[in-house]
PDB file of C-alpha atoms in Angstrom:
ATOM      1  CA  UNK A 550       6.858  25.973 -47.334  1.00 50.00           C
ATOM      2  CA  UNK A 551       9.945  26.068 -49.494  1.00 59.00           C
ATOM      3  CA  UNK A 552      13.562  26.007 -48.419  1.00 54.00           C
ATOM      4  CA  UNK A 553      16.169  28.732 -50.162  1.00 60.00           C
ATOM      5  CA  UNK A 554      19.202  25.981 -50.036  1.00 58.00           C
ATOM      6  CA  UNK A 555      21.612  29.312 -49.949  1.00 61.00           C
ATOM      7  CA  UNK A 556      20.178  31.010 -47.226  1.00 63.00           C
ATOM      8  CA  UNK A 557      22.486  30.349 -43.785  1.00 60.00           C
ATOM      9  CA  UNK A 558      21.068  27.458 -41.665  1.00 64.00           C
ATOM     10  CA  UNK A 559      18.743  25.250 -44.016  1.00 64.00           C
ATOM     11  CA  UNK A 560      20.522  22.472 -43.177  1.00 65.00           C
ATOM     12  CA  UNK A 561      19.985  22.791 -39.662  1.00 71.00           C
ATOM     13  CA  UNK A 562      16.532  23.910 -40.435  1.00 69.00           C
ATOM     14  CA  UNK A 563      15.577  20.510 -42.283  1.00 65.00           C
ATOM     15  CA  UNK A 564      17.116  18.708 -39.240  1.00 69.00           C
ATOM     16  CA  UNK A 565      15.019  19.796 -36.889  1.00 69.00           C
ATOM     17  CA  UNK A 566      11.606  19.421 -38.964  1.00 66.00           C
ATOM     18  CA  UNK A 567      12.837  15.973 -39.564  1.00 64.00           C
ATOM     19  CA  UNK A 568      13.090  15.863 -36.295  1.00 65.00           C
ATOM     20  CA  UNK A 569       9.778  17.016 -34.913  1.00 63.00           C
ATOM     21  CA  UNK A 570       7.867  14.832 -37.236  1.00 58.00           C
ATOM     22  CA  UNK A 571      10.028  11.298 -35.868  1.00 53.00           C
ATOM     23  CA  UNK A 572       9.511  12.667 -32.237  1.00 49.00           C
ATOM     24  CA  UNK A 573       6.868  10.059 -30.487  1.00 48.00           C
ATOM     25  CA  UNK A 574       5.770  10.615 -27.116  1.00 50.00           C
ATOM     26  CA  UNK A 575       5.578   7.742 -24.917  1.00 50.00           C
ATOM     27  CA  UNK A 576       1.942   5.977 -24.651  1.00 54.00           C
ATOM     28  CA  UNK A 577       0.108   8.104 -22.092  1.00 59.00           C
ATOM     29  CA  UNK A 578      -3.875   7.561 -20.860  1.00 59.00           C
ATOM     30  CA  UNK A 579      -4.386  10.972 -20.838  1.00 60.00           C
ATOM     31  CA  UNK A 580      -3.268  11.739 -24.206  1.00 63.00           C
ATOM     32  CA  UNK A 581      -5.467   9.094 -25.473  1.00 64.00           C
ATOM     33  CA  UNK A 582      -8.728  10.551 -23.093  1.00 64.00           C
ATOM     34  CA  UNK A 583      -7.833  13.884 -24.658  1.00 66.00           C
ATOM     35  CA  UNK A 584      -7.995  12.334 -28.197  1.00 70.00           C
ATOM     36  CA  UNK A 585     -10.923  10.290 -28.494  1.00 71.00           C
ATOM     37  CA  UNK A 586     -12.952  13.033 -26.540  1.00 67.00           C
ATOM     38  CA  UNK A 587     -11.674  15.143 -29.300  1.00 70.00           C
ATOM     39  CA  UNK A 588     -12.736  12.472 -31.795  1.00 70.00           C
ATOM     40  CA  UNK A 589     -16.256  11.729 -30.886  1.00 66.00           C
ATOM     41  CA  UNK A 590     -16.776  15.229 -30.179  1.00 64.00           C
ATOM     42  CA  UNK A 591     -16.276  15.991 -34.083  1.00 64.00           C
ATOM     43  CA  UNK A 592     -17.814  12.783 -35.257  1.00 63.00           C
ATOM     44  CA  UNK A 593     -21.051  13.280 -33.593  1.00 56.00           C
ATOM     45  CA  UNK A 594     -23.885  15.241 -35.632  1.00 55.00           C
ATOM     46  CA  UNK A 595     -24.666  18.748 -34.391  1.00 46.00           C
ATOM     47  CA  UNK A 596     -27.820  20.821 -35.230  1.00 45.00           C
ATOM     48  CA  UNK A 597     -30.395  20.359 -37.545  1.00 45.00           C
ATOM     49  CA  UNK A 598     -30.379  17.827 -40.501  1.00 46.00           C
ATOM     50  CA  UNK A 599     -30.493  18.982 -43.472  1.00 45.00           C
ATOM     51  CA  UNK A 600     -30.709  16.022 -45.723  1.00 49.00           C
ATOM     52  CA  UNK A 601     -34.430  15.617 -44.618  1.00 48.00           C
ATOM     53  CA  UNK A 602     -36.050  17.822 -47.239  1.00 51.00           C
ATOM     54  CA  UNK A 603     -40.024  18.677 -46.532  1.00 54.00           C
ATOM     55  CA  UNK A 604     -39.852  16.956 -43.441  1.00 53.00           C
ATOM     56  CA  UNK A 605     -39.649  18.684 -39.884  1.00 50.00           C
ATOM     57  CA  UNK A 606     -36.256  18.955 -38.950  1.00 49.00           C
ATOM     58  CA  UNK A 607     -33.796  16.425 -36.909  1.00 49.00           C
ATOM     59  CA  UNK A 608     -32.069  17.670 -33.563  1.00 48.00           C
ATOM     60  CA  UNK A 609     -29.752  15.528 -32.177  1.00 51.00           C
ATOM     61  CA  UNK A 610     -28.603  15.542 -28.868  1.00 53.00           C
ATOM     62  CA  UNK A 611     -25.317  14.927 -27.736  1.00 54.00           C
ATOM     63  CA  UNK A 612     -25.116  12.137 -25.398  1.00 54.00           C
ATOM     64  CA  UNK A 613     -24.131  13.092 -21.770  1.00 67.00           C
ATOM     65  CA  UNK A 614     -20.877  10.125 -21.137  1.00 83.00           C
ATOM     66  CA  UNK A 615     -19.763   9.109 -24.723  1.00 91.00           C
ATOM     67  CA  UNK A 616     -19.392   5.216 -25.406  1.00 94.00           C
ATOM     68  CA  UNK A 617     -16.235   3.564 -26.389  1.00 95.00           C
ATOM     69  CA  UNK A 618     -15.739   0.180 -27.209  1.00 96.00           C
ATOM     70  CA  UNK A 619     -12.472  -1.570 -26.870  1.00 95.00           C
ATOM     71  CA  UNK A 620     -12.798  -4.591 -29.630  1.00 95.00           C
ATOM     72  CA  UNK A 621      -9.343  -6.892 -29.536  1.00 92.00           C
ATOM     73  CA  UNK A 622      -8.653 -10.222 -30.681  1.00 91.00           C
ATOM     74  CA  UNK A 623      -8.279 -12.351 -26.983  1.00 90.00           C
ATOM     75  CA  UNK A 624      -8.802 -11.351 -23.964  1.00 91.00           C
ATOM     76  CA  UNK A 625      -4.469 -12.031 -23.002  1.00 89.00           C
ATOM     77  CA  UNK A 626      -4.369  -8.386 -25.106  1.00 88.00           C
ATOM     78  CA  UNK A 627      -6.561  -6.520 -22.242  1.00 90.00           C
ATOM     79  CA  UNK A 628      -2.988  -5.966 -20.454  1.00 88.00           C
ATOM     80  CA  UNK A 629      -2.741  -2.971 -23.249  1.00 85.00           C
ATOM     81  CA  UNK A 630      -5.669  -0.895 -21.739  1.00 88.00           C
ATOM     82  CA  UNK A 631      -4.034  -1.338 -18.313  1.00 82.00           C
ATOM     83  CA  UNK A 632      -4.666   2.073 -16.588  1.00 85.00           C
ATOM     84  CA  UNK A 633      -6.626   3.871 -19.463  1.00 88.00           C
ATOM     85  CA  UNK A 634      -9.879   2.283 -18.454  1.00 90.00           C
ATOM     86  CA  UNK A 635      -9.941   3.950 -14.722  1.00 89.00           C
ATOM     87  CA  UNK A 636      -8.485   7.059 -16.265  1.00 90.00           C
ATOM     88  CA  UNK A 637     -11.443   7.254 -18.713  1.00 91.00           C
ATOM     89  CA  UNK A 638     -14.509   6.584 -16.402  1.00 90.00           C
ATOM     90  CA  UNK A 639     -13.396   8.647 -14.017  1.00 90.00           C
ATOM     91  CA  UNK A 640     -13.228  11.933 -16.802  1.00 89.00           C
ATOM     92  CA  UNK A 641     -16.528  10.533 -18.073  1.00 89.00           C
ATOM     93  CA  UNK A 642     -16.570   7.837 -20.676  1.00 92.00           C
ATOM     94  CA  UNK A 643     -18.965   4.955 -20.575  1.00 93.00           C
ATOM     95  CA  UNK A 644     -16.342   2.170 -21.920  1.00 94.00           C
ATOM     96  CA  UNK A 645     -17.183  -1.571 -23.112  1.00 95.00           C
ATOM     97  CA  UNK A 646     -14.877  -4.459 -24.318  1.00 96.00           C
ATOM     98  CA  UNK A 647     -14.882  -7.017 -26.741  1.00 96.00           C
ATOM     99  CA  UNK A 648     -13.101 -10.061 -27.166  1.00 95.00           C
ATOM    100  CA  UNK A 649     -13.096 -13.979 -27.638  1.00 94.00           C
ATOM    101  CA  UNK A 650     -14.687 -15.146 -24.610  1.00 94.00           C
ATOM    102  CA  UNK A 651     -12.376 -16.612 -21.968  1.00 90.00           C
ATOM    103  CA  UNK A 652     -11.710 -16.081 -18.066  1.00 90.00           C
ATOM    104  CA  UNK A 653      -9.815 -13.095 -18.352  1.00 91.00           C
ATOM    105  CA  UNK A 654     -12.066 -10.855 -19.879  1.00 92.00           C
ATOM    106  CA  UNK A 655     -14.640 -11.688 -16.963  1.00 91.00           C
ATOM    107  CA  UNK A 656     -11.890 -10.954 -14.743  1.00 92.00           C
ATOM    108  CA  UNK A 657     -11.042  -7.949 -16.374  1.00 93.00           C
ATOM    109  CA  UNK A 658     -14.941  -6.749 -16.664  1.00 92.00           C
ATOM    110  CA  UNK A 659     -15.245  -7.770 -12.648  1.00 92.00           C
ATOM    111  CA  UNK A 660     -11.907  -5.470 -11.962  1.00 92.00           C
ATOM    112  CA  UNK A 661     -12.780  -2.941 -13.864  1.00 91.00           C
ATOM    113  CA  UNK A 662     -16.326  -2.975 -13.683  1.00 90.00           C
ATOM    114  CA  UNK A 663     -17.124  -2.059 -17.428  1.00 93.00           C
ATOM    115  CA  UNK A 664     -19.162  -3.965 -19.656  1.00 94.00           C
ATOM    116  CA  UNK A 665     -17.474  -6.798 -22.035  1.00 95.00           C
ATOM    117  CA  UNK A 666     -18.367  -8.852 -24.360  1.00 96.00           C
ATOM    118  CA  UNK A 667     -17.318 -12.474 -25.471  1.00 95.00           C
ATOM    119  CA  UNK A 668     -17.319 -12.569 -29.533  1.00 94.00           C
ATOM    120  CA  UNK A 669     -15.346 -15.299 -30.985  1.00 92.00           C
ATOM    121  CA  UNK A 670     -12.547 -13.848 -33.297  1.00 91.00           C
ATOM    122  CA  UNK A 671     -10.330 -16.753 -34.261  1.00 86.00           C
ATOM    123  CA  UNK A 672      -6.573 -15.617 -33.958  1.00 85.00           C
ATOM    124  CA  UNK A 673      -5.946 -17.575 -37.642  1.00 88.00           C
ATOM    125  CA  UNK A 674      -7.259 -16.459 -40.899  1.00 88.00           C
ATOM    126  CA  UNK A 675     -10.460 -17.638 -41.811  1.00 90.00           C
ATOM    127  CA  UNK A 676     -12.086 -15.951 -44.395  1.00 92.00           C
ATOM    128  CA  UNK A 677     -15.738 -17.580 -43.273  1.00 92.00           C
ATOM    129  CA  UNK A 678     -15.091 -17.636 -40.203  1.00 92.00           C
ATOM    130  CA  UNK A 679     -13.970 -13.952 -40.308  1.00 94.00           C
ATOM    131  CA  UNK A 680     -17.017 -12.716 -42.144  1.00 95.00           C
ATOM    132  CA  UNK A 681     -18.974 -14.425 -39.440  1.00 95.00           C
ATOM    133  CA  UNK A 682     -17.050 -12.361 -36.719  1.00 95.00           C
ATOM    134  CA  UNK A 683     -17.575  -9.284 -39.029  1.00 96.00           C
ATOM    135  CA  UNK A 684     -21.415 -10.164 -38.859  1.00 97.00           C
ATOM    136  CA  UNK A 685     -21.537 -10.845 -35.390  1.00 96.00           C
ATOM    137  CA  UNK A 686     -19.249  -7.812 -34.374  1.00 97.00           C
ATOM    138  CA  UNK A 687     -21.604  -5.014 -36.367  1.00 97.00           C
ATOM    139  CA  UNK A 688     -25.020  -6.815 -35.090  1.00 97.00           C
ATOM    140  CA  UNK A 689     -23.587  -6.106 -31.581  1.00 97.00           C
ATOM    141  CA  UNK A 690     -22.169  -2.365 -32.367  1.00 97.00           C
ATOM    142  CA  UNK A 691     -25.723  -1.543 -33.447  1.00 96.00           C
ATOM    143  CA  UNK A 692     -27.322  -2.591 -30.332  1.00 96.00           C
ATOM    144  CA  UNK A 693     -24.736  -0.822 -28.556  1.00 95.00           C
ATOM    145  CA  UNK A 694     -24.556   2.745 -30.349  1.00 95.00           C
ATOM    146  CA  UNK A 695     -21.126   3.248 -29.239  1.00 95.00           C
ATOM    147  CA  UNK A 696     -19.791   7.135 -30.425  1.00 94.00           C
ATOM    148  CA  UNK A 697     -16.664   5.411 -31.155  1.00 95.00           C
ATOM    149  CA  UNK A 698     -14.832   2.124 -31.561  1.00 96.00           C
ATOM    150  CA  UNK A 699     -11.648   1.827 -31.143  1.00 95.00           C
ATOM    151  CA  UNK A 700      -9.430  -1.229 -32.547  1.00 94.00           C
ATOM    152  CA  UNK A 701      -6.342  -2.821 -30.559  1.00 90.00           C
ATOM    153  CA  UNK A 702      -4.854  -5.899 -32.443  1.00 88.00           C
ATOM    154  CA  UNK A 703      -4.332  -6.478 -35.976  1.00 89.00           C
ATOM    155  CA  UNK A 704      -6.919  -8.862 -36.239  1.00 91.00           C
ATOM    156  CA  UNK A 705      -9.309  -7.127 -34.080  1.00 90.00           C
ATOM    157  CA  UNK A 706      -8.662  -3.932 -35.554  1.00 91.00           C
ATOM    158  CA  UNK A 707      -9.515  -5.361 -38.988  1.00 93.00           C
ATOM    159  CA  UNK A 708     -12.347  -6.926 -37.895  1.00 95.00           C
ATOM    160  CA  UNK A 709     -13.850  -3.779 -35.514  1.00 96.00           C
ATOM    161  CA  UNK A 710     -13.314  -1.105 -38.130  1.00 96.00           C
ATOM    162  CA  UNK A 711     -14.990  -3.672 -41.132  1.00 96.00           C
ATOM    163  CA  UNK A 712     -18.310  -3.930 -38.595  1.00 97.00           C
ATOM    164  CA  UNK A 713     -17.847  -0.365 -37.263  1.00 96.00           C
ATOM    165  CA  UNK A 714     -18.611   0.595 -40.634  1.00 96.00           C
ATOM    166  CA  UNK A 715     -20.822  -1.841 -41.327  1.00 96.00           C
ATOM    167  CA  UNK A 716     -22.949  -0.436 -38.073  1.00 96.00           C
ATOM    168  CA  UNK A 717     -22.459   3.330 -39.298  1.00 94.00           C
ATOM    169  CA  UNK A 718     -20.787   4.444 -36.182  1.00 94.00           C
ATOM    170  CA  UNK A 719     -19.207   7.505 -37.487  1.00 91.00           C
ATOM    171  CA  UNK A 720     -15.721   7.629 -35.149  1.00 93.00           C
ATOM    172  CA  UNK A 721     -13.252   4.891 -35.707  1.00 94.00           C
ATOM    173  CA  UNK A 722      -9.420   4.386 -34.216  1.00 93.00           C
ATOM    174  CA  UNK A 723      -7.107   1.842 -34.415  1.00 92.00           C
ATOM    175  CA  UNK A 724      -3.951   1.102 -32.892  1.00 86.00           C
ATOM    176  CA  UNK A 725      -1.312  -1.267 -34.101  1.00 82.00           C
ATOM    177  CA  UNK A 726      -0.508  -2.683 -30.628  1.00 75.00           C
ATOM    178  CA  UNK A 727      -0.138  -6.475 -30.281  1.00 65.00           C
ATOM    179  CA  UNK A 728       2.951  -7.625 -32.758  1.00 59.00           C
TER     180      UNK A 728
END
């Protein structure tokens, strides 16, 4: 969409686009239910499978409460999910955490009453140590099947979309929170 710099008003015109595309809304639970519904709902597989020539074909079956897992570095981050968690149950969502183990994340689980997970995830850069967490972090995404995972920290964003992919779950989000 092209601007004619002599018609009357382009300045004003290129002011407010600028505008609308700087405008953030405030963090609100609802906007993020209303997203990652959105997400899984386009991430999961629908109908028949194609790719599965001469075979009979593949329906999959849309899970009734989609999972979400929460993956962030330690468990003094869990402050940032403060109200979505409620919010999300009650519309539906089946929600787990992870994080390094430590007595607020089983405080938050027992509060909350989700499911959470202790994974150590070092807070320093460890290359091995990362991998390991990578390793770890994928193995338990697997046995989980979540529809989506959805990163918080730096670190634990890193590391949760790494093992998401690793674990082929198809819906990934991360938000730079924690700096």
């Amino acid at each position: 969409d092209k601007f004619d710099y002599n018609q009357p008003n382009t300045r004003e015109r290129l002011a407010a686009r600028r505008r609308a595309r700087t405008h953030h809304e405030p963090p609100n639970p609802a906007s993020a239910c209303v997203i990652i519904a959105s997400i899984v709902a386009h991430a999961a597989p629908r109908g028949h499978d194609e790719r599965r020539r001469g075979r009979a074909p593949v329906i999959h079956r849309r899970k009734a409460m989609p999972h979400v897992v929460h993956v962030l570095t330690v468990p003094d981050s869990l402050i940032f999910l403060a109200g979505q968690v409620a919010f999300m149950r009650a519309r539906g969502f089946r929600l787990s955490v992870v994080t390094s183990p430590g007595a607020d994340l089983d405080a938050f689980g027992a509060r909350e009453g989700i499911a959470t997970y202790g994974l150590e995830m070092p807070r320093k850069i460890t290359p091995a140590g990362d991998l390991r967490s990578v390793a770890r972090l994928a193995r338990l995404l697997r046995s989980l099947r979540p529809d989506l995972v959805h990163g918080h920290t730096p670190k634990g964003g890193l590391l949760a979309m790494l093992a998401a992919k690793a674990a082929g779950v198809r819906a990934r989000v991360y938000h730079m929170r924690g700096l």
